[in-house]
PDB file of C-alpha atoms in Angstrom:
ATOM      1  CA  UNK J 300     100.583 164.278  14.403  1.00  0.00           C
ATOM      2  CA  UNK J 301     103.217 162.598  16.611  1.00  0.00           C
ATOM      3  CA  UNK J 302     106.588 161.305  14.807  1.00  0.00           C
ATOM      4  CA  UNK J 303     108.625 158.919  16.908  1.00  0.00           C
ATOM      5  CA  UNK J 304     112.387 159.255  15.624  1.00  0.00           C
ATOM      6  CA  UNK J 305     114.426 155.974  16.457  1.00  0.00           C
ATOM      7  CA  UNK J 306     117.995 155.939  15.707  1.00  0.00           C
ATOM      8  CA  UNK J 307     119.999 153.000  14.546  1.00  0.00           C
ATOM      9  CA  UNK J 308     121.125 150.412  16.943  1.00  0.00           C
ATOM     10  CA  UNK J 309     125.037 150.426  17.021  1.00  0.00           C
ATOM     11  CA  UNK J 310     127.029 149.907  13.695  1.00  0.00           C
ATOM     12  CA  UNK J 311     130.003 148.525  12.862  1.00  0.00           C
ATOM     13  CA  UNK J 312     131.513 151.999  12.271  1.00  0.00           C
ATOM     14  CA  UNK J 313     130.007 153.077  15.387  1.00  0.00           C
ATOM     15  CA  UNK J 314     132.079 150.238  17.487  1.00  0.00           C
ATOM     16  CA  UNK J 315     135.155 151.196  16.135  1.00  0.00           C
ATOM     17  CA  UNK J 316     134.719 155.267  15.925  1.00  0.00           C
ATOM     18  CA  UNK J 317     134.729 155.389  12.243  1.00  0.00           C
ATOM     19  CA  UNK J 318     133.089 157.606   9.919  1.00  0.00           C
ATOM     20  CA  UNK J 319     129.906 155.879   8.391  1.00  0.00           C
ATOM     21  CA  UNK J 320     128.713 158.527   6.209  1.00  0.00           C
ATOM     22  CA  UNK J 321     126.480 157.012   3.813  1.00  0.00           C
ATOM     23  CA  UNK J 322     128.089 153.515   3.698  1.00  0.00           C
ATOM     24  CA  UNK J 323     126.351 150.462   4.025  1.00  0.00           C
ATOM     25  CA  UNK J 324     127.609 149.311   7.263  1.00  0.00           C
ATOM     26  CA  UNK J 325     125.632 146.892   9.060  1.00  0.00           C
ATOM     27  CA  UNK J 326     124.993 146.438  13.077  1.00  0.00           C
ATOM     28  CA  UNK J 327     127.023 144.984  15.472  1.00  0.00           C
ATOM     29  CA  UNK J 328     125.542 142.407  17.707  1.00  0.00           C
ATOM     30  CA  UNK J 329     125.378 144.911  20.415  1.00  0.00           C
ATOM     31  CA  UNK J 330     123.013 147.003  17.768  1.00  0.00           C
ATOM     32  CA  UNK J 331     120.676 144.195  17.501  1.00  0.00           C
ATOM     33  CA  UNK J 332     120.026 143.936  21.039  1.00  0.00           C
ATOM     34  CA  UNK J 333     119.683 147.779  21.158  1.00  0.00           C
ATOM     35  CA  UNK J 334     117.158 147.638  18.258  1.00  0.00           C
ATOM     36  CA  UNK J 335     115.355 144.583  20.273  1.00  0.00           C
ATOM     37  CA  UNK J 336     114.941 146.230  23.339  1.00  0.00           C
ATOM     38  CA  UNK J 337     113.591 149.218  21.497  1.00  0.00           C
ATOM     39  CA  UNK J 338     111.230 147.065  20.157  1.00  0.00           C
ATOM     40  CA  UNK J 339     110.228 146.092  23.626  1.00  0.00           C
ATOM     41  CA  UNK J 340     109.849 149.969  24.540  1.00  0.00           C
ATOM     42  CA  UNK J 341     107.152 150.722  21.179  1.00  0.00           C
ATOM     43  CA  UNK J 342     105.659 147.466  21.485  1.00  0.00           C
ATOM     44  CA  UNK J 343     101.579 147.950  21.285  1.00  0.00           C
ATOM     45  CA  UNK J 344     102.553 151.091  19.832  1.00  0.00           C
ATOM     46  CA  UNK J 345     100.657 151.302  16.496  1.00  0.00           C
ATOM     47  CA  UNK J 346     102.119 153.154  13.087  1.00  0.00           C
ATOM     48  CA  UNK J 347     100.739 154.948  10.348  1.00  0.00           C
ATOM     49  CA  UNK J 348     103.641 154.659   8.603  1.00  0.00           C
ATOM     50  CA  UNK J 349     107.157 153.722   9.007  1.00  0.00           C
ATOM     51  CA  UNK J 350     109.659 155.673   7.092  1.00  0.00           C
ATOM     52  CA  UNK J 351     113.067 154.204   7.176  1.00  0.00           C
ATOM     53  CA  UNK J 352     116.600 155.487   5.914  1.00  0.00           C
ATOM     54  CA  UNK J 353     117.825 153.627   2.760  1.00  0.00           C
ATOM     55  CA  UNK J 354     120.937 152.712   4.356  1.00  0.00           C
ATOM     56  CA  UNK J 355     121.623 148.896   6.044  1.00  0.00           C
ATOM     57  CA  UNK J 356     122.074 149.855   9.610  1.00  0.00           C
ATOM     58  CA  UNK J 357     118.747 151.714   9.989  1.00  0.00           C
ATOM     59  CA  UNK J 358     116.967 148.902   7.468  1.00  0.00           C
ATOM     60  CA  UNK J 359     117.879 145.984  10.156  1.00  0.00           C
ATOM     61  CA  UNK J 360     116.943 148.266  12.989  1.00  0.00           C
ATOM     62  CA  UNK J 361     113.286 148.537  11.746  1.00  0.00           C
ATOM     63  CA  UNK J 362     112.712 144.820  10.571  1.00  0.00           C
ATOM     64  CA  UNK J 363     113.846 144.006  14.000  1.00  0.00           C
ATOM     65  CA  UNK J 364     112.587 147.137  16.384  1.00  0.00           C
ATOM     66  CA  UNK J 365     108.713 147.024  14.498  1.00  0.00           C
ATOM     67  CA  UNK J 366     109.416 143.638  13.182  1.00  0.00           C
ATOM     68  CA  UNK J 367     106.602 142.650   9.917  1.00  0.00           C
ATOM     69  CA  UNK J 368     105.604 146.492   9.438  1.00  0.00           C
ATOM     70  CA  UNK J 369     105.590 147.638   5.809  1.00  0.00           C
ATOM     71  CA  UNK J 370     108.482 150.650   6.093  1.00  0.00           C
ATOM     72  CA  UNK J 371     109.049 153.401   2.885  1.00  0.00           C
ATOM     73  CA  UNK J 372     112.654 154.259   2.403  1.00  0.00           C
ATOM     74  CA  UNK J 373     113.246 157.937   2.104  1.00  0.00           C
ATOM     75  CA  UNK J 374     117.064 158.718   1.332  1.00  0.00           C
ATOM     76  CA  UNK J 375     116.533 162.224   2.569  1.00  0.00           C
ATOM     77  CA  UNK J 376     116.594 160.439   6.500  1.00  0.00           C
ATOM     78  CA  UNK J 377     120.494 159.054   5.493  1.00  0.00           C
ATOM     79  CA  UNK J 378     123.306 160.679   8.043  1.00  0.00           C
ATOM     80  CA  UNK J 379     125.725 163.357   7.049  1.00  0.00           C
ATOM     81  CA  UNK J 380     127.703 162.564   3.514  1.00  0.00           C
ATOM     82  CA  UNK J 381     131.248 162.694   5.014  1.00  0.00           C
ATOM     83  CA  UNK J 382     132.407 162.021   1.531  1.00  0.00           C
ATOM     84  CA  UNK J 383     136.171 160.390   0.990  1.00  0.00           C
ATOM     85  CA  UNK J 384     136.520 159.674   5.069  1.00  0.00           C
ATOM     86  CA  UNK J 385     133.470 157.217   4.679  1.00  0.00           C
ATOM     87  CA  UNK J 386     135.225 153.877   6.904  1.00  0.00           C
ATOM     88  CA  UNK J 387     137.869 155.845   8.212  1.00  0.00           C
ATOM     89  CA  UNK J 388     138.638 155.937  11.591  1.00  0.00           C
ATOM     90  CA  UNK J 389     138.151 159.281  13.655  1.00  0.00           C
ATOM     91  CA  UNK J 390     141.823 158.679  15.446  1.00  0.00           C
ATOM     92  CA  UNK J 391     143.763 157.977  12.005  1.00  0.00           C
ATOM     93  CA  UNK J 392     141.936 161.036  10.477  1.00  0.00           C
ATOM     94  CA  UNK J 393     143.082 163.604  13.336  1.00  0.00           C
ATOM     95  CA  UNK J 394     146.919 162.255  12.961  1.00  0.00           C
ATOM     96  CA  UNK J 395     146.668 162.078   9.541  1.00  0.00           C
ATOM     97  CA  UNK J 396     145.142 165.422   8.728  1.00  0.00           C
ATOM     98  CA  UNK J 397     145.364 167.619  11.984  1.00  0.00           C
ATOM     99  CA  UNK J 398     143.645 170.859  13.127  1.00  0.00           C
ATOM    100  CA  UNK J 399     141.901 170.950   9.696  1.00  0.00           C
ATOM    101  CA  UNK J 400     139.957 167.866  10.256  1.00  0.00           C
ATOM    102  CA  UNK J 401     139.316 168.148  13.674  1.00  0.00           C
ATOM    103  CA  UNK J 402     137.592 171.760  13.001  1.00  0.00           C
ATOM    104  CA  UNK J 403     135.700 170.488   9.955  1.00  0.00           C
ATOM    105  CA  UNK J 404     134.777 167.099  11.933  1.00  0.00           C
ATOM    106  CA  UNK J 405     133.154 169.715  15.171  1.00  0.00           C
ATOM    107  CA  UNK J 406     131.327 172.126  12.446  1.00  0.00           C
ATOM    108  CA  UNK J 407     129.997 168.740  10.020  1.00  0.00           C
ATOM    109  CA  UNK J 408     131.838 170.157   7.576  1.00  0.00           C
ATOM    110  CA  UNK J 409     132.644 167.698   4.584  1.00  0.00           C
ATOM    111  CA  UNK J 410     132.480 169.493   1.664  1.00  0.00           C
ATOM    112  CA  UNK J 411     136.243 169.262   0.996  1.00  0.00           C
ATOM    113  CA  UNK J 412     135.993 165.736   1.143  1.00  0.00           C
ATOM    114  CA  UNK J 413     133.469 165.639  -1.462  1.00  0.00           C
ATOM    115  CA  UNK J 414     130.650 164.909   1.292  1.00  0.00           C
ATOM    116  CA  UNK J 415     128.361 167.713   2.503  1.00  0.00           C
ATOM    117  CA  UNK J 416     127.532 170.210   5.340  1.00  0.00           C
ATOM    118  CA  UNK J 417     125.739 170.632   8.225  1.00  0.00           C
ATOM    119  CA  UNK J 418     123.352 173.174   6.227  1.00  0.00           C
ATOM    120  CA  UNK J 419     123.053 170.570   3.318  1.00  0.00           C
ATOM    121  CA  UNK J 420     121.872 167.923   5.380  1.00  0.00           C
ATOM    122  CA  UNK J 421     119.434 170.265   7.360  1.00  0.00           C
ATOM    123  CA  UNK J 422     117.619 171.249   4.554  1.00  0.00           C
ATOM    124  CA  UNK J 423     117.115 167.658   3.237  1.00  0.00           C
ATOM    125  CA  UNK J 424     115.878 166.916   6.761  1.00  0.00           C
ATOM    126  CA  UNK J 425     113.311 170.174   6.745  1.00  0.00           C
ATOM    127  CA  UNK J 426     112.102 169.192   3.262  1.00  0.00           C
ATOM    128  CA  UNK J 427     110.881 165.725   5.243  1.00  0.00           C
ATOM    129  CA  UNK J 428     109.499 167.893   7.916  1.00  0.00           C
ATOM    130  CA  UNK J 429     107.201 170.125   6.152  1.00  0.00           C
ATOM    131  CA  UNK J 430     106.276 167.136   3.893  1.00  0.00           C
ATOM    132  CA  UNK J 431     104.983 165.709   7.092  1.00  0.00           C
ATOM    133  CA  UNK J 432     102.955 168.691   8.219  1.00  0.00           C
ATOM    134  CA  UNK J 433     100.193 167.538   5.609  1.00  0.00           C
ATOM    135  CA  UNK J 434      99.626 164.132   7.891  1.00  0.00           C
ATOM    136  CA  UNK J 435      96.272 163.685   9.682  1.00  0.00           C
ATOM    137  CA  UNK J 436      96.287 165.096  12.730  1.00  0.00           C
ATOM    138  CA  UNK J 437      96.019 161.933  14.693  1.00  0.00           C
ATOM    139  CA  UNK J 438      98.859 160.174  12.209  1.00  0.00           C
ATOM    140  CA  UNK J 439     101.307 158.789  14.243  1.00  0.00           C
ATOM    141  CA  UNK J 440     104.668 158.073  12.604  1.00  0.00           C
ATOM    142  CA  UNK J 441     107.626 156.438  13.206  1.00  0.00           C
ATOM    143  CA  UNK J 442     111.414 157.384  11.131  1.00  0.00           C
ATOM    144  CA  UNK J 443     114.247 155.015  11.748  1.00  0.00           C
ATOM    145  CA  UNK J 444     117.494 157.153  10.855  1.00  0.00           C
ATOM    146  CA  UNK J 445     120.790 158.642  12.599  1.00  0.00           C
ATOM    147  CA  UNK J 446     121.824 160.990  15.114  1.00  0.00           C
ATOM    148  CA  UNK J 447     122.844 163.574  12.654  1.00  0.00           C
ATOM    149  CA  UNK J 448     119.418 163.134  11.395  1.00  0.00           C
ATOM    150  CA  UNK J 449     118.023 163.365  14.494  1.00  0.00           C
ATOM    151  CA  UNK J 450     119.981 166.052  15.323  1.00  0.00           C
ATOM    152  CA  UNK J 451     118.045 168.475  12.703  1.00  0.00           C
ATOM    153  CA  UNK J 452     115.153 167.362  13.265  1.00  0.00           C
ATOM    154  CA  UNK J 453     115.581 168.820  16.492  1.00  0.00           C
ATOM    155  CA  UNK J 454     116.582 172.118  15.019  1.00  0.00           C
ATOM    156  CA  UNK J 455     113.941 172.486  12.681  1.00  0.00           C
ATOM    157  CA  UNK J 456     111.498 172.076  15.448  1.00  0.00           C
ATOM    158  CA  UNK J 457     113.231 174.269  17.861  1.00  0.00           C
ATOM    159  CA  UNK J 458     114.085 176.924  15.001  1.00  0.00           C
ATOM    160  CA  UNK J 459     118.104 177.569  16.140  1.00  0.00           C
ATOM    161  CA  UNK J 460     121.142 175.755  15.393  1.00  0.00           C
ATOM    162  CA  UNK J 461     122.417 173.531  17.870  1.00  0.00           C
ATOM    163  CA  UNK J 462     126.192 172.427  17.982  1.00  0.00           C
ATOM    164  CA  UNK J 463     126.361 168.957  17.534  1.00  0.00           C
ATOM    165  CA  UNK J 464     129.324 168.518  20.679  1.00  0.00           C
ATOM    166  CA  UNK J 465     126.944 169.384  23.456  1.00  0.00           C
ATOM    167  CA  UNK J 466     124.024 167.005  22.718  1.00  0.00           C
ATOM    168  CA  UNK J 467     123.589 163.540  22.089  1.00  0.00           C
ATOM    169  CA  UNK J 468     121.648 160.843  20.816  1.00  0.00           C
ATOM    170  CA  UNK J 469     122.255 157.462  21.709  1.00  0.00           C
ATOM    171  CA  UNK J 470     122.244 154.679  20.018  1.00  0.00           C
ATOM    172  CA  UNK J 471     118.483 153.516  19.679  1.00  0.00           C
ATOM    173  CA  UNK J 472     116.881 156.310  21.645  1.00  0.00           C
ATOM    174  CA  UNK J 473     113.463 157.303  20.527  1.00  0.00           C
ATOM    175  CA  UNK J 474     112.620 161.253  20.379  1.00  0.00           C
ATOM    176  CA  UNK J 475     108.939 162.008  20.011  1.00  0.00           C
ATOM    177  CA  UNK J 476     108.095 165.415  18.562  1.00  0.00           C
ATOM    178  CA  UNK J 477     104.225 166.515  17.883  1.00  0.00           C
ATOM    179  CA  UNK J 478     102.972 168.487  14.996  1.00  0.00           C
ATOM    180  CA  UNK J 479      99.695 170.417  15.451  1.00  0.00           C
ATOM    181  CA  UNK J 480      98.020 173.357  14.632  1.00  0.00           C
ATOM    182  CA  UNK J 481     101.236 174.431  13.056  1.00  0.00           C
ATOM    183  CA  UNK J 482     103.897 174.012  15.516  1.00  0.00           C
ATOM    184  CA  UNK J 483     106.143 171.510  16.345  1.00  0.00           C
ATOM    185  CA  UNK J 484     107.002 170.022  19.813  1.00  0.00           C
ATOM    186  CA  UNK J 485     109.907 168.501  21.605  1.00  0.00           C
ATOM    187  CA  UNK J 486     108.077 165.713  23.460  1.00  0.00           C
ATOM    188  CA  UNK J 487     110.128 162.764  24.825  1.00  0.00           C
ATOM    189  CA  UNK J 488     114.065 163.202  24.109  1.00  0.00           C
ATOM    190  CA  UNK J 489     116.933 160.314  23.849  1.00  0.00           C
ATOM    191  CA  UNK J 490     114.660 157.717  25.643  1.00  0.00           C
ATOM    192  CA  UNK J 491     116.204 154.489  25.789  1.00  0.00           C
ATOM    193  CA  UNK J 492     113.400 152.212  28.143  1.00  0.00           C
ATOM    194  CA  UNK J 493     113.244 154.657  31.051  1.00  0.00           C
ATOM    195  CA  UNK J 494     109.948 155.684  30.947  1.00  0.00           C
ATOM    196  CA  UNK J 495     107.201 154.161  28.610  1.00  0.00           C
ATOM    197  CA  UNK J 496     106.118 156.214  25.684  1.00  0.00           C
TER     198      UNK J 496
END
């Protein structure tokens, strides 16, 4: 089974370095050109299914990346609940609420805010994941979600935590992973047109 994880084009929380969160925030024009040109990098590509995070700015990256697929909304693909700081901006947060913040901001740690942690959101993402082992063997699947998202996904398959700070995923990269025989792969990583999948 090979799942093709696409993350959003750029939102308008992205533009500004705001918290998103689980807000409905749409994409900039900039993100619709990202989620075109992805669209150029999968086209031919053929889905058995296209599972899409119920919020907006992963919605209008599908309909226009793998535009007139069916796509299933899982809310278990959303980004990190930062809770209260949802539309807040990252540089008005640090002055307003210091070393606190900035720690709890580098560990994804929202529960104070009345969001959630990094541990929270793994094991929503690792539910998906094993839910997915079940699929043929020659599925191939495509999930339209966030970095954060991404980000476990990526842990789950490696089996280790990796700090957030020292990797990245930009904004419409596609990571392939691969699912057979019971393990899970790290196949392409971050790909943004480079190379074709």
């Amino acid at each position: 089974m090979e799942l093709y994880a696409i993350r959003h084009g750029q939102s308008a929380a992205n533009a500004i370095q705001a918290h998103a969160g689980w807000a409905q925030v749409p994409l900039t024009e900039l993100g619709r050109e990202q989620a075109a040109k992805t669209g150029e990098l999968l086209k031919g590509m053929e889905f058995d299914r296209v599972i899409v995070s119920d919020l907006l700015r992963a919605k209008e990256t599908a309909q226009i990346a793998l535009p007139g697929r069916n796509f299933e909304q899982d809310p278990r693909l959303r980004e990190t609940n930062v809770g209260s700081l949802q539309g807040r901006r990252v540089v008005e947060l640090t002055a307003e609420l210091g070393e606190e913040y900035v720690r709890r901001r580098l560990a994804r740690d929202y529960r104070d805010y009345g969001g959630e942690d990094t541990h929270a959101h793994y094991d929503r993402v690792a539910e998906f994941m094993k839910d997915l082992e079940s699929a043929p063997d020659d599925a191939r699947i495509a999930a339209v979600c966030h970095e954060g998202t991404i980000m476990a996904m990526l842990c789950y398959v490696l089996h280790t935590d990796i700090p957030r700070n020292i990797i990245h995923v930009a904004n419409c990269a596609v990571c392939a992973f691969k699912f057979g025989n019971g393990v899970w792969e790290l196949g392409e990583w971050n790909e943004t047109g480079s190379v074709k999948l």
